[in-house]
């Protein structure tokens, strides 16, 4: 009798309800969000419970079959796409989508990895609370992916990264063991905080199946402002003044360059410029408080008066919640679409100390002007955290498919060199996946890379968890 | 020629200025803060730079000499005390005490491991900012120890644990390599966040030599209240209402039981009870904001009116900064001294979900009443984080040295069982050291213990970093 190949053996031993092999179904899991890579896989495994995830991992470990965990497939780095050789199975967490518990008095929510972020936001809202993790892909990204990539987003300034919101975790380790440190505790110093190793590991050290998250009290007041800023150097002062006057209640402090706004207004002609006098730089700033009694709007009003009086802000508009707020946020969140409408962009997801951010934007822009062969800048991002999406769109008339790889090869290294030289990072929030392995080799601290290899070898000696991602095999 | 023993070899190759061998000097490093253990060591190494730490670790690794890193020696778990067999060297970080950088616009501070916490607080203050890490031992604990134990303290409710404040880290790994991920960045998703492994590892995976910490804006307003609470069940509601009205600006929410306050007033007869009508339960609550314009005191006033009107709070006093505030905090912070004056306490540093805290206190108190042979309760702590110091002092007339070990053996397991059964932890903020290894064995998740051993073996294969602490050799 012919010996079965390991993948057939694994598939043969799993319940057929959780092994999708129809090529049309499988195809939906094989291409990453940004179309960097199309992989191959004979099946997608869609377990319905943590126990089924354990069964899958145990089988795959026994037979040396590598797994690629996938959530909402919104990675910007192809972190959840299988290799083209077909030697891996995709493990989708989408059916692990229960909200297990919501403890309002403890301000915590326990949910499974496959929950879509917006569903969790709604669950918190229904309990009179708020899940302070929020990103543009909220309608499609899933909790497990958000935690495995330590997602950032638009509320980091006040609430931190995804990692900062995790109280407890449940995960299946590469040998099939179940790690259960799911207790929603704010203080739990009992040995190494091993859950930290799974957060941000992009599925290479195990599979997150559930997590307990911090909730916050629901905002009773939201004040949103769109400000025109004449000089980019003013950003740092602006942020400091805004945080001070509002009592560190600035939830979002998002930069939008005139370049990006123009790109968007051109791509979507139905949109209107929110201000009468355009400027080179804009900030979308949002302040929130759960207090019904503190006079937040008055504080923001005082702030804007001062800033305009001093000439730091040249124009601005205030939205007190509601439709106007949605319109302002629409502008911020649809810049990526405007880039796509122009053939997409070369993205540099860079961070520097906040104090260095204006200088970084100025210097990096000069680099593109000098070496970018007419590439169009699109700069925006979470500058309150020192994180800027420094993107470059192909010149009008140029072929993006030719221009972008050229730019990445010839100019991007200068931008990354600059960020790192200014004390920053080549990767703020998107992660490594397969797309940034070379950058990690180039800029990563040597001892850190050594530790990463040691941790990977210790926890996944057979290299079956998302091999080839984050850390080289 | 006789072969030298490894310790002599190591000592012989280090500069004599950094090797203290005078027994009177060495003796200062051999007993832990709570006098659980007195170890032995032929020398204390006191390097003056990270490079010297690297030299020491490289030498010790080569010769198999274990090191016990020590900061301010304030561990409650004997985590920094060498073993009694004299086979280890103590490595004090006290001379690595430079503040390397303070970037006000980036809200960050970079400092060396040996800096005393209060010195760093003063450095932040001098820059018009605040270091939001604060604990009772601020005058003696050092940064490296606070990070290696993921210290908690009195500002966790608003600012998080020590781990949450760390932006970057520098550490010497067990093979002498220097890990440099010290950049003060709020977003830096570039591979595994390896610094997390050193935070809270109590010196068993490497030696933290420096860190970059988040700073906060300095409070412009501080309102402190001492409240009498008739029913312990009201604590959760109280916290929710206080956080809501103040816009999550409650920095501290500290519980003090009448037992603990009485113990203190008896031990220090000069003190006065802060309220006219005593109650069974008190809360020391502090609200702070950096905003000069938001009406925080008014919000707290509204809160107290409402709470007293509804009978949730029976009495209270407000301090608006200054001397009266110091007096209130004195009461909270000197309870441990009052316990010492009564022969010390059996401490249970327990956490449960905040929602379960009142029930835990009630049930655990009943356990002590039923089984504790007259032991006196002293309950206080950071209940805003679900963390209570559930302590028991020997009965009047009993010999503490006899009573305490008896209680720990016969009654403490019931208290820990209860906390864990209520979804809590046997160790909230003190760590493991050597004192809680048995508890970790008993209550720790099996897969977590497996991961801990794997991580220790991977990063410190020769077991030279603080052996026998946190994870069994």
GROMACS .gro file of N, CA and C in nm, chain B residues 68-149:
model
  246
  541UNK      N    1   2.346   3.688   4.087
  541UNK     CA    2   2.217   3.732   4.142
  541UNK      C    3   2.211   3.883   4.128
  542UNK      N    4   2.136   3.932   4.030
  542UNK     CA    5   2.126   4.078   4.015
  542UNK      C    6   2.046   4.138   4.130
  543UNK      N    7   2.089   4.254   4.174
  543UNK     CA    8   2.019   4.319   4.286
  543UNK      C    9   2.007   4.469   4.262
  544UNK      N   10   1.889   4.521   4.287
  544UNK     CA   11   1.867   4.666   4.279
  544UNK      C   12   1.862   4.723   4.419
  545UNK      N   13   1.748   4.777   4.456
  545UNK     CA   14   1.733   4.839   4.587
  545UNK      C   15   1.707   4.739   4.699
  546UNK      N   16   1.705   4.611   4.664
  546UNK     CA   17   1.684   4.504   4.762
  546UNK      C   18   1.553   4.524   4.839
  547UNK      N   19   1.447   4.554   4.767
  547UNK     CA   20   1.317   4.572   4.832
  547UNK      C   21   1.218   4.462   4.794
  548UNK      N   22   1.268   4.353   4.739
  548UNK     CA   23   1.179   4.243   4.699
  548UNK      C   24   1.102   4.190   4.820
  549UNK      N   25   0.976   4.160   4.798
  549UNK     CA   26   0.896   4.094   4.902
  549UNK      C   27   0.903   3.943   4.889
  550UNK      N   28   0.980   3.892   4.795
  550UNK     CA   29   0.985   3.747   4.769
  550UNK      C   30   1.127   3.694   4.767
  551UNK      N   31   1.220   3.770   4.822
  551UNK     CA   32   1.361   3.727   4.826
  551UNK      C   33   1.414   3.698   4.686
  552UNK      N   34   1.372   3.779   4.590
  552UNK     CA   35   1.411   3.754   4.452
  552UNK      C   36   1.554   3.795   4.422
  553UNK      N   37   1.615   3.874   4.510
  553UNK     CA   38   1.748   3.928   4.481
  553UNK      C   39   1.851   3.887   4.585
  554UNK      N   40   1.821   3.779   4.655
  554UNK     CA   41   1.909   3.732   4.761
  554UNK      C   42   1.979   3.605   4.715
  555UNK      N   43   2.112   3.598   4.734
  555UNK     CA   44   2.182   3.479   4.686
  555UNK      C   45   2.152   3.357   4.773
  556UNK      N   46   2.183   3.243   4.721
  556UNK     CA   47   2.160   3.119   4.797
  556UNK      C   48   2.260   3.110   4.912
  557UNK      N   49   2.227   3.032   5.014
  557UNK     CA   50   2.316   3.024   5.131
  557UNK      C   51   2.444   2.946   5.104
  558UNK      N   52   2.455   2.878   4.992
  558UNK     CA   53   2.573   2.794   4.970
  558UNK      C   54   2.696   2.872   4.924
  559UNK      N   55   2.679   3.003   4.899
  559UNK     CA   56   2.794   3.085   4.861
  559UNK      C   57   2.843   3.062   4.719
  560UNK      N   58   2.769   2.991   4.641
  560UNK     CA   59   2.814   2.962   4.505
  560UNK      C   60   2.780   3.068   4.402
  561UNK      N   61   2.715   3.175   4.446
  561UNK     CA   62   2.675   3.280   4.352
  561UNK      C   63   2.744   3.412   4.386
  562UNK      N   64   2.753   3.498   4.289
  562UNK     CA   65   2.799   3.634   4.313
  562UNK      C   66   2.680   3.729   4.301
  563UNK      N   67   2.679   3.830   4.387
  563UNK     CA   68   2.576   3.932   4.377
  563UNK      C   69   2.623   4.039   4.279
  564UNK      N   70   2.534   4.079   4.189
  564UNK     CA   71   2.564   4.186   4.095
  564UNK      C   72   2.473   4.303   4.127
  565UNK      N   73   2.529   4.406   4.190
  565UNK     CA   74   2.448   4.523   4.223
  565UNK      C   75   2.452   4.622   4.107
  566UNK      N   76   2.336   4.674   4.072
  566UNK     CA   77   2.329   4.771   3.961
  566UNK      C   78   2.340   4.915   4.012
  567UNK      N   79   2.366   4.934   4.141
  567UNK     CA   80   2.350   5.066   4.202
  567UNK      C   81   2.434   5.176   4.137
  568UNK      N   82   2.547   5.138   4.078
  568UNK     CA   83   2.632   5.242   4.019
  568UNK      C   84   2.592   5.279   3.876
  569UNK      N   85   2.504   5.202   3.817
  569UNK     CA   86   2.450   5.241   3.687
  569UNK      C   87   2.333   5.335   3.716
  570UNK      N   88   2.365   5.457   3.745
  570UNK     CA   89   2.258   5.545   3.795
  570UNK      C   90   2.248   5.677   3.720
  571UNK      N   91   2.279   5.673   3.592
  571UNK     CA   92   2.268   5.795   3.512
  571UNK      C   93   2.129   5.808   3.449
  572UNK      N   94   2.079   5.930   3.447
  572UNK     CA   95   1.964   5.960   3.362
  572UNK      C   96   2.023   5.995   3.226
  573UNK      N   97   2.001   5.911   3.129
  573UNK     CA   98   2.070   5.932   3.002
  573UNK      C   99   2.004   6.036   2.913
  574UNK      N  100   1.872   6.043   2.918
  574UNK     CA  101   1.803   6.139   2.831
  574UNK      C  102   1.663   6.164   2.884
  575UNK      N  103   1.617   6.285   2.862
  575UNK     CA  104   1.477   6.317   2.889
  575UNK      C  105   1.429   6.398   2.770
  576UNK      N  106   1.333   6.343   2.697
  576UNK     CA  107   1.280   6.408   2.578
  576UNK      C  108   1.138   6.454   2.611
  577UNK      N  109   1.126   6.582   2.648
  577UNK     CA  110   0.997   6.630   2.697
  577UNK      C  111   0.889   6.622   2.589
  578UNK      N  112   0.924   6.656   2.466
  578UNK     CA  113   0.823   6.656   2.361
  578UNK      C  114   0.778   6.514   2.329
  579UNK      N  115   0.866   6.417   2.350
  579UNK     CA  116   0.832   6.276   2.326
  579UNK      C  117   0.777   6.210   2.451
  580UNK      N  118   0.769   6.286   2.560
  580UNK     CA  119   0.721   6.231   2.688
  580UNK      C  120   0.797   6.104   2.724
  581UNK      N  121   0.929   6.110   2.720
  581UNK     CA  122   1.006   5.990   2.752
  581UNK      C  123   1.132   6.023   2.831
  582UNK      N  124   1.173   5.925   2.907
  582UNK     CA  125   1.291   5.935   2.994
  582UNK      C  126   1.372   5.808   2.975
  583UNK      N  127   1.500   5.822   2.954
  583UNK     CA  128   1.587   5.705   2.941
  583UNK      C  129   1.686   5.706   3.056
  584UNK      N  130   1.686   5.600   3.134
  584UNK     CA  131   1.768   5.599   3.256
  584UNK      C  132   1.824   5.461   3.281
  585UNK      N  133   1.928   5.457   3.363
  585UNK     CA  134   1.995   5.330   3.392
  585UNK      C  135   1.929   5.257   3.509
  586UNK      N  136   1.958   5.129   3.512
  586UNK     CA  137   1.887   5.039   3.604
  586UNK      C  138   1.904   5.076   3.750
  587UNK      N  139   2.017   5.135   3.787
  587UNK     CA  140   2.042   5.162   3.927
  587UNK      C  141   1.981   5.291   3.979
  588UNK      N  142   1.913   5.364   3.895
  588UNK     CA  143   1.850   5.489   3.941
  588UNK      C  144   1.742   5.457   4.044
  589UNK      N  145   1.746   5.529   4.154
  589UNK     CA  146   1.641   5.516   4.255
  589UNK      C  147   1.513   5.579   4.198
  590UNK      N  148   1.402   5.516   4.222
  590UNK     CA  149   1.276   5.561   4.162
  590UNK      C  150   1.247   5.709   4.190
  591UNK      N  151   1.267   5.751   4.314
  591UNK     CA  152   1.233   5.889   4.348
  591UNK      C  153   1.320   5.989   4.271
  592UNK      N  154   1.444   5.949   4.241
  592UNK     CA  155   1.533   6.036   4.162
  592UNK      C  156   1.475   6.055   4.022
  593UNK      N  157   1.421   5.950   3.966
  593UNK     CA  158   1.361   5.960   3.833
  593UNK      C  159   1.232   6.042   3.838
  594UNK      N  160   1.157   6.024   3.945
  594UNK     CA  161   1.036   6.105   3.960
  594UNK      C  162   1.072   6.253   3.965
  595UNK      N  163   1.181   6.283   4.037
  595UNK     CA  164   1.224   6.424   4.048
  595UNK      C  165   1.275   6.477   3.914
  596UNK      N  166   1.343   6.393   3.839
  596UNK     CA  167   1.392   6.436   3.707
  596UNK      C  168   1.275   6.470   3.615
  597UNK      N  169   1.172   6.387   3.619
  597UNK     CA  170   1.054   6.416   3.536
  597UNK      C  171   0.988   6.544   3.583
  598UNK      N  172   0.977   6.559   3.713
  598UNK     CA  173   0.913   6.677   3.770
  598UNK      C  174   0.987   6.804   3.730
  599UNK      N  175   1.119   6.796   3.733
  599UNK     CA  176   1.199   6.914   3.697
  599UNK      C  177   1.177   6.954   3.552
  600UNK      N  178   1.137   6.859   3.469
  600UNK     CA  179   1.111   6.889   3.328
  600UNK      C  180   0.964   6.926   3.305
  601UNK      N  181   0.891   6.945   3.413
  601UNK     CA  182   0.750   6.982   3.399
  601UNK      C  183   0.662   6.864   3.366
  602UNK      N  184   0.711   6.742   3.391
  602UNK     CA  185   0.635   6.622   3.358
  602UNK      C  186   0.626   6.532   3.480
  603UNK      N  187   0.575   6.412   3.461
  603UNK     CA  188   0.559   6.319   3.572
  603UNK      C  189   0.593   6.178   3.527
  604UNK      N  190   0.668   6.107   3.612
  604UNK     CA  191   0.687   5.963   3.590
  604UNK      C  192   0.575   5.892   3.664
  605UNK      N  193   0.486   5.826   3.592
  605UNK     CA  194   0.367   5.772   3.660
  605UNK      C  195   0.389   5.638   3.729
  606UNK      N  196   0.513   5.599   3.750
  606UNK     CA  197   0.540   5.480   3.830
  606UNK      C  198   0.565   5.527   3.973
  607UNK      N  199   0.487   5.474   4.066
  607UNK     CA  200   0.501   5.520   4.204
  607UNK      C  201   0.464   5.409   4.300
  608UNK      N  202   0.553   5.383   4.395
  608UNK     CA  203   0.523   5.282   4.496
  608UNK      C  204   0.581   5.325   4.630
  609UNK      N  205   0.537   5.258   4.733
  609UNK     CA  206   0.578   5.293   4.867
  609UNK      C  207   0.729   5.297   4.885
  610UNK      N  208   0.800   5.211   4.815
  610UNK     CA  209   0.946   5.203   4.833
  610UNK      C  210   1.021   5.297   4.739
  611UNK      N  211   0.954   5.404   4.695
  611UNK     CA  212   1.012   5.493   4.595
  611UNK      C  213   1.148   5.549   4.634
  612UNK      N  214   1.175   5.562   4.764
  612UNK     CA  215   1.303   5.620   4.808
  612UNK      C  216   1.418   5.519   4.803
  613UNK      N  217   1.389   5.392   4.785
  613UNK     CA  218   1.498   5.294   4.787
  613UNK      C  219   1.495   5.198   4.669
  614UNK      N  220   1.380   5.170   4.611
  614UNK     CA  221   1.379   5.074   4.500
  614UNK      C  222   1.444   5.136   4.378
  615UNK      N  223   1.499   5.051   4.294
  615UNK     CA  224   1.569   5.100   4.176
  615UNK      C  225   1.494   5.058   4.050
  616UNK      N  226   1.521   5.132   3.944
  616UNK     CA  227   1.447   5.110   3.820
  616UNK      C  228   1.458   4.966   3.770
  617UNK      N  229   1.580   4.913   3.772
  617UNK     CA  230   1.599   4.777   3.719
  617UNK      C  231   1.515   4.674   3.794
  618UNK      N  232   1.509   4.690   3.925
  618UNK     CA  233   1.429   4.599   4.004
  618UNK      C  234   1.280   4.619   3.980
  619UNK      N  235   1.239   4.743   3.969
  619UNK     CA  236   1.097   4.772   3.945
  619UNK      C  237   1.052   4.711   3.812
  620UNK      N  238   1.140   4.715   3.713
  620UNK     CA  239   1.103   4.658   3.583
  620UNK      C  240   1.115   4.505   3.584
  621UNK      N  241   1.216   4.455   3.652
  621UNK     CA  242   1.235   4.310   3.657
  621UNK      C  243   1.125   4.240   3.734
  622UNK      N  244   1.055   4.315   3.818
  622UNK     CA  245   0.942   4.257   3.891
  622UNK      C  246   0.808   4.310   3.838
   0.00000   0.00000   0.00000
